[in-house]
PDB file of C-alpha atoms in Angstrom:
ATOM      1  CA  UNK A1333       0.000   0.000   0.000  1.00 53.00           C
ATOM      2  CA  UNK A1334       2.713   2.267   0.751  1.00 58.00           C
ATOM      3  CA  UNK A1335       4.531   1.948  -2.521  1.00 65.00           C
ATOM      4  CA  UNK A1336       1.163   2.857  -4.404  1.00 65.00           C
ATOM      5  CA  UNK A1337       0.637   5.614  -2.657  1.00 64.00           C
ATOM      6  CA  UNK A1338       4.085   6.961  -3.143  1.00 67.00           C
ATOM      7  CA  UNK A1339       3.637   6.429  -6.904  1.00 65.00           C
ATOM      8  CA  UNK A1340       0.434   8.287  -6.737  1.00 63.00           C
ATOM      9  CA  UNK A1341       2.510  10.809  -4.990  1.00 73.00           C
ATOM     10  CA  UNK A1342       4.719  11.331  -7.631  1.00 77.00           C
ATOM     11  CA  UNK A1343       2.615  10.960 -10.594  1.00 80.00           C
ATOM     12  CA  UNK A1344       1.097  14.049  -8.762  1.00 80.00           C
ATOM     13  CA  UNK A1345       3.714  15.705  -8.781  1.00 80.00           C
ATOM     14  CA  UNK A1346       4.915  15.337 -12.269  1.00 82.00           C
ATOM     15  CA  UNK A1347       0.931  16.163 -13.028  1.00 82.00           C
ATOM     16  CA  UNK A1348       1.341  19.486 -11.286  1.00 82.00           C
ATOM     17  CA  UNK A1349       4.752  20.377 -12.406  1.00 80.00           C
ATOM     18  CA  UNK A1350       3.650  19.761 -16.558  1.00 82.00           C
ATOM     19  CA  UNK A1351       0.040  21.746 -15.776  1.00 80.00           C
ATOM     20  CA  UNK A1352       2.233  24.332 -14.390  1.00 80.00           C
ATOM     21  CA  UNK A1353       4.528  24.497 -17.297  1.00 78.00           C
ATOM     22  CA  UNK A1354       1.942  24.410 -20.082  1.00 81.00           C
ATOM     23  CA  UNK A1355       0.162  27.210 -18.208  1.00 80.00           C
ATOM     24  CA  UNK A1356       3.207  29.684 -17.223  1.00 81.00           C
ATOM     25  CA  UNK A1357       4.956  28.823 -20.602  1.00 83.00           C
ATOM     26  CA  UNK A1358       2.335  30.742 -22.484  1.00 83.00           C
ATOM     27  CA  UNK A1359       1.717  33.387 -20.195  1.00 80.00           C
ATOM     28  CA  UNK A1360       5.485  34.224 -19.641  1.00 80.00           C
ATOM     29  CA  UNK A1361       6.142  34.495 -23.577  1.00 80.00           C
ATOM     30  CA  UNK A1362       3.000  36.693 -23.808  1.00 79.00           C
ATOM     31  CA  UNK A1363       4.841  39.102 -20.964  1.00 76.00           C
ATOM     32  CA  UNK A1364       8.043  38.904 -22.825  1.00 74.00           C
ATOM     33  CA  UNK A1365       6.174  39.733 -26.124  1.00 71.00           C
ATOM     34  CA  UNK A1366       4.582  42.684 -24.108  1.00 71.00           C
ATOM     35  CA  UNK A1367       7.337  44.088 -22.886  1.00 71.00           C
ATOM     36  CA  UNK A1368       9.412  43.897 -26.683  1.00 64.00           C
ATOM     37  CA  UNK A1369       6.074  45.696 -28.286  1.00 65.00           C
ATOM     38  CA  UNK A1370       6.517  48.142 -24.869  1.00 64.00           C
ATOM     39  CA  UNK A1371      10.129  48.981 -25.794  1.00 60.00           C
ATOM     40  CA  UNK A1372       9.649  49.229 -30.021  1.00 65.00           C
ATOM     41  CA  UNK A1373      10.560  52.449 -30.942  1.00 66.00           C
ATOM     42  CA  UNK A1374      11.917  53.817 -27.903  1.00 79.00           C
ATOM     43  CA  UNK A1375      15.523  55.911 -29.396  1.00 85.00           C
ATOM     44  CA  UNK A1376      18.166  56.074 -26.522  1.00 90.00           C
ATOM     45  CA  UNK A1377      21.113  58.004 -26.074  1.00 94.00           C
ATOM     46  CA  UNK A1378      24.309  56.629 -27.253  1.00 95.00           C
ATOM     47  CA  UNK A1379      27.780  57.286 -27.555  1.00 95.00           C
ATOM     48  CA  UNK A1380      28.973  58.671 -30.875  1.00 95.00           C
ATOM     49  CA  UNK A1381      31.800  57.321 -31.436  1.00 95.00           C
ATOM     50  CA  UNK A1382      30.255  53.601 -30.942  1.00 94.00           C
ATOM     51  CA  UNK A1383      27.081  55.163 -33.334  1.00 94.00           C
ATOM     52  CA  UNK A1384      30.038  56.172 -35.896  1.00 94.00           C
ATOM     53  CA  UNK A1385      31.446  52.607 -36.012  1.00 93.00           C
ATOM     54  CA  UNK A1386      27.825  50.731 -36.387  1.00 92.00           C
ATOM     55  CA  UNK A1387      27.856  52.832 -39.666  1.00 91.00           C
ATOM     56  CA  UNK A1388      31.204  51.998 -40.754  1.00 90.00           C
ATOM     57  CA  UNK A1389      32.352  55.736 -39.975  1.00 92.00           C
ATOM     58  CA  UNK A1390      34.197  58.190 -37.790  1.00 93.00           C
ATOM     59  CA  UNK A1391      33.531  61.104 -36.083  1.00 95.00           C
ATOM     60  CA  UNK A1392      35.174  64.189 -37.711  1.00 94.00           C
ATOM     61  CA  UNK A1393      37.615  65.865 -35.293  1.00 94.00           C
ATOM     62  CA  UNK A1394      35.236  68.973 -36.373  1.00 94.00           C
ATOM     63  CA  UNK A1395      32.405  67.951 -35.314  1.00 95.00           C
ATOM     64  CA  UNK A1396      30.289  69.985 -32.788  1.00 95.00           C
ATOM     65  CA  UNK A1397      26.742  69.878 -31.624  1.00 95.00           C
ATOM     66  CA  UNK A1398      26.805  65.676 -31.662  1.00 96.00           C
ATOM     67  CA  UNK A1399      23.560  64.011 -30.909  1.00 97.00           C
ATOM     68  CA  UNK A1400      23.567  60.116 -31.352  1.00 97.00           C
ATOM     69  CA  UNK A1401      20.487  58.392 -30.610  1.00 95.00           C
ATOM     70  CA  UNK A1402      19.532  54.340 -30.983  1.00 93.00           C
ATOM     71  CA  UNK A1403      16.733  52.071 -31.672  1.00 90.00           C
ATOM     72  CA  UNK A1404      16.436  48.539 -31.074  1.00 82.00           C
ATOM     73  CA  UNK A1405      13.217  45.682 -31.310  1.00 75.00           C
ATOM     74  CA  UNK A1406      13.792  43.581 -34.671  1.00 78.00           C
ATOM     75  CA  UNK A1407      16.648  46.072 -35.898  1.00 84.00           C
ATOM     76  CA  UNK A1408      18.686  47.612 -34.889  1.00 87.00           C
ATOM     77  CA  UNK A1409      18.313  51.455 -36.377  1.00 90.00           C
ATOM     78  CA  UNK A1410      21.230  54.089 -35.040  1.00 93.00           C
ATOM     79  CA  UNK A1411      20.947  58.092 -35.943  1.00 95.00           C
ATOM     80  CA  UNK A1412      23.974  60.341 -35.867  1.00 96.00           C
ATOM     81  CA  UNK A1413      23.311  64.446 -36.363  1.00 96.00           C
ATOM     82  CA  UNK A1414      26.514  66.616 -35.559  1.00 96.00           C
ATOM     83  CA  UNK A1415      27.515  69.872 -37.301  1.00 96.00           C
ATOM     84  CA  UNK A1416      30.920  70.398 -38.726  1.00 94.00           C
ATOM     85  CA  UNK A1417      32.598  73.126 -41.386  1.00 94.00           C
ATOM     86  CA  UNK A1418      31.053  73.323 -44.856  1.00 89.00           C
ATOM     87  CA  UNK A1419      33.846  73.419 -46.015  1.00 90.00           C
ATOM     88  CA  UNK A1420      34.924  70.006 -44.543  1.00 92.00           C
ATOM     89  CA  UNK A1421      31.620  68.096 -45.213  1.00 89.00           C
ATOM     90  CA  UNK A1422      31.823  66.941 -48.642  1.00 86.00           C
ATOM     91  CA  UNK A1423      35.657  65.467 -48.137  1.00 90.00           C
ATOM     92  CA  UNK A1424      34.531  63.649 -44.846  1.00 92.00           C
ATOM     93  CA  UNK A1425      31.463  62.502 -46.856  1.00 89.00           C
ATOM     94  CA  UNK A1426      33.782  60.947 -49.895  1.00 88.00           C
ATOM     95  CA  UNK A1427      36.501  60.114 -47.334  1.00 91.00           C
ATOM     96  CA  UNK A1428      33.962  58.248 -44.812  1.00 90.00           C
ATOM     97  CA  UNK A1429      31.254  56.504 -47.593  1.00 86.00           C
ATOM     98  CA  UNK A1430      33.168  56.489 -50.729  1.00 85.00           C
ATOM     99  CA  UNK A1431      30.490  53.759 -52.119  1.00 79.00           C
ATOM    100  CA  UNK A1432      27.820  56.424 -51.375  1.00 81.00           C
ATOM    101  CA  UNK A1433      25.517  56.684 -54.264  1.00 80.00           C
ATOM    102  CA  UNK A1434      23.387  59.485 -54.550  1.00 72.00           C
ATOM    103  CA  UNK A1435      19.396  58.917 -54.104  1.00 68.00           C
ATOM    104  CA  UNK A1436      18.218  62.054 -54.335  1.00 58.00           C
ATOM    105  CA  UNK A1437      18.569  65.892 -53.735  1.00 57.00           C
ATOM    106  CA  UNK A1438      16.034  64.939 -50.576  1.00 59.00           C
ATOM    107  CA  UNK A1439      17.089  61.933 -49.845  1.00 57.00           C
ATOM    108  CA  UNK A1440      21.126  62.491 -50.302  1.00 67.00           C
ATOM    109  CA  UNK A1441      23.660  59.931 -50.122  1.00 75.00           C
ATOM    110  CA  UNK A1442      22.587  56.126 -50.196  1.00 76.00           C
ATOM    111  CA  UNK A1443      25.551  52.645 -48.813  1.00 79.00           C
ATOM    112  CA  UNK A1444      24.519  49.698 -48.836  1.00 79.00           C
ATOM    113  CA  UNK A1445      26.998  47.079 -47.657  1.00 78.00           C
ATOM    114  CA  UNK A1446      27.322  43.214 -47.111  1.00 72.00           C
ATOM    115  CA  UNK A1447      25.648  41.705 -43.891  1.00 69.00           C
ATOM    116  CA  UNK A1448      28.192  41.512 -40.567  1.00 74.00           C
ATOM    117  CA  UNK A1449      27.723  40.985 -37.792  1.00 74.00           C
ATOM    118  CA  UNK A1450      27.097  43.788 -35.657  1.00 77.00           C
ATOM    119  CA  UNK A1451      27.236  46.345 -38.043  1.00 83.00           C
ATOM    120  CA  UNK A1452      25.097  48.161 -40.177  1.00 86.00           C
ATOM    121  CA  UNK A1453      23.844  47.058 -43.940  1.00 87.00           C
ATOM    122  CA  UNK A1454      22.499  50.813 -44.940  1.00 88.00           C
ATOM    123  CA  UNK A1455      23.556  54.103 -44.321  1.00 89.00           C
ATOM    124  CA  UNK A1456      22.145  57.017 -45.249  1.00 88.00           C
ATOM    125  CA  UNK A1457      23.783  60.611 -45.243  1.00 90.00           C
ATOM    126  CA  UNK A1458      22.408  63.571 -45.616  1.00 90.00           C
ATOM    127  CA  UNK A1459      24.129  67.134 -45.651  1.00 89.00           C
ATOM    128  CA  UNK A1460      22.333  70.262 -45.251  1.00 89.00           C
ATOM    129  CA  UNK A1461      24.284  73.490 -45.974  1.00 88.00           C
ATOM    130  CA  UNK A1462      23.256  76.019 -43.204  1.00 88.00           C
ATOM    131  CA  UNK A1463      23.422  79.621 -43.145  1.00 81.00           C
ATOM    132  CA  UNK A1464      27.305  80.862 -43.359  1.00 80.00           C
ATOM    133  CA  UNK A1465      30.257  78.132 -43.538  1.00 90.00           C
ATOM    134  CA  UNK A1466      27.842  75.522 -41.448  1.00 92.00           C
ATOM    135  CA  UNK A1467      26.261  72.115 -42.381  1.00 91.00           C
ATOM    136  CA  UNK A1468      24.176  69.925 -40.832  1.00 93.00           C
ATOM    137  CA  UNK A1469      25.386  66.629 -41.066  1.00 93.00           C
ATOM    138  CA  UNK A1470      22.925  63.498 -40.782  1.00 93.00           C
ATOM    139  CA  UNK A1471      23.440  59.409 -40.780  1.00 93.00           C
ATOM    140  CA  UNK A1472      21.473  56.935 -40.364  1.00 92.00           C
ATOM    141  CA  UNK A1473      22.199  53.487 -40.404  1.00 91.00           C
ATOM    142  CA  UNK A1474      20.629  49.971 -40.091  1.00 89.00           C
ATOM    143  CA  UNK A1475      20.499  46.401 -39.782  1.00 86.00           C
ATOM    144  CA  UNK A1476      18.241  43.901 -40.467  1.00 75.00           C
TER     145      UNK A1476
END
């Protein structure tokens, strides 16, 4: 009698512990999926200089007014915006992307380059001349 009963006793057991795992399975995925949708979207500071090398650049030494911001959920999706001489754009430009095609006049520059591993696989640049010997300089860059 005693050795049924422990069988019983375990079977229990083993009962409980697959219920519970078919339940909180489901039910922890749903938070985890809850919490990725939560999170999609959200840009977060970063440091430029790690932004830079995700888009297979480097910050010019004459850059000023550097905001770096990054994106994660299925991508990963990194924008850099710093202002540097006019002068000095285009050369960094040609220097940085030299595969750069051009889009479009709104669109600007266009790289596309093979998939690595923790880099990106597009960049975009865009250069906006400012008032006086200013531009604007814009990259964005992604993975997929």
């Amino acid at each position: 009698m005693g050795d049924t009963k422990r069988r019983l006793d375990r079977r229990w057991i083993w009962i409980t512990l697959g219920l519970s795992a078919l339940l909180l399975l489901p039910a922890g995925c749903a938070g985890l999926a809850a919490y990725s949708f939560s999170q999609a979207g959200e840009p977060w500071p970063v440091d430029c200089e790690d932004a830079a090398d995700f888009a297979y650049a480097t910050m010019p030494v004459s850059a000023r007014d550097a905001h770096c911001t990054e994106m994660h959920w299925m991508d990963t999706y990194i924008q850099i915006e710093f202002r540097m001489p006019a002068a000095e754009a285009a050369g960094w430009v040609a220097g940085t992307f030299p595969a750069a095609e051009a889009s479009s006049s709104e669109e600007g520059l266009h790289a596309s380059y093979p998939p690595e591993a923790g880099q990106a696989y597009e960049v975009g640049i865009h250069v906006r001349y400012e008032g006086g010997d200013t531009a604007l300089v814009r990259v964005v860059a992604y993975d997929f």
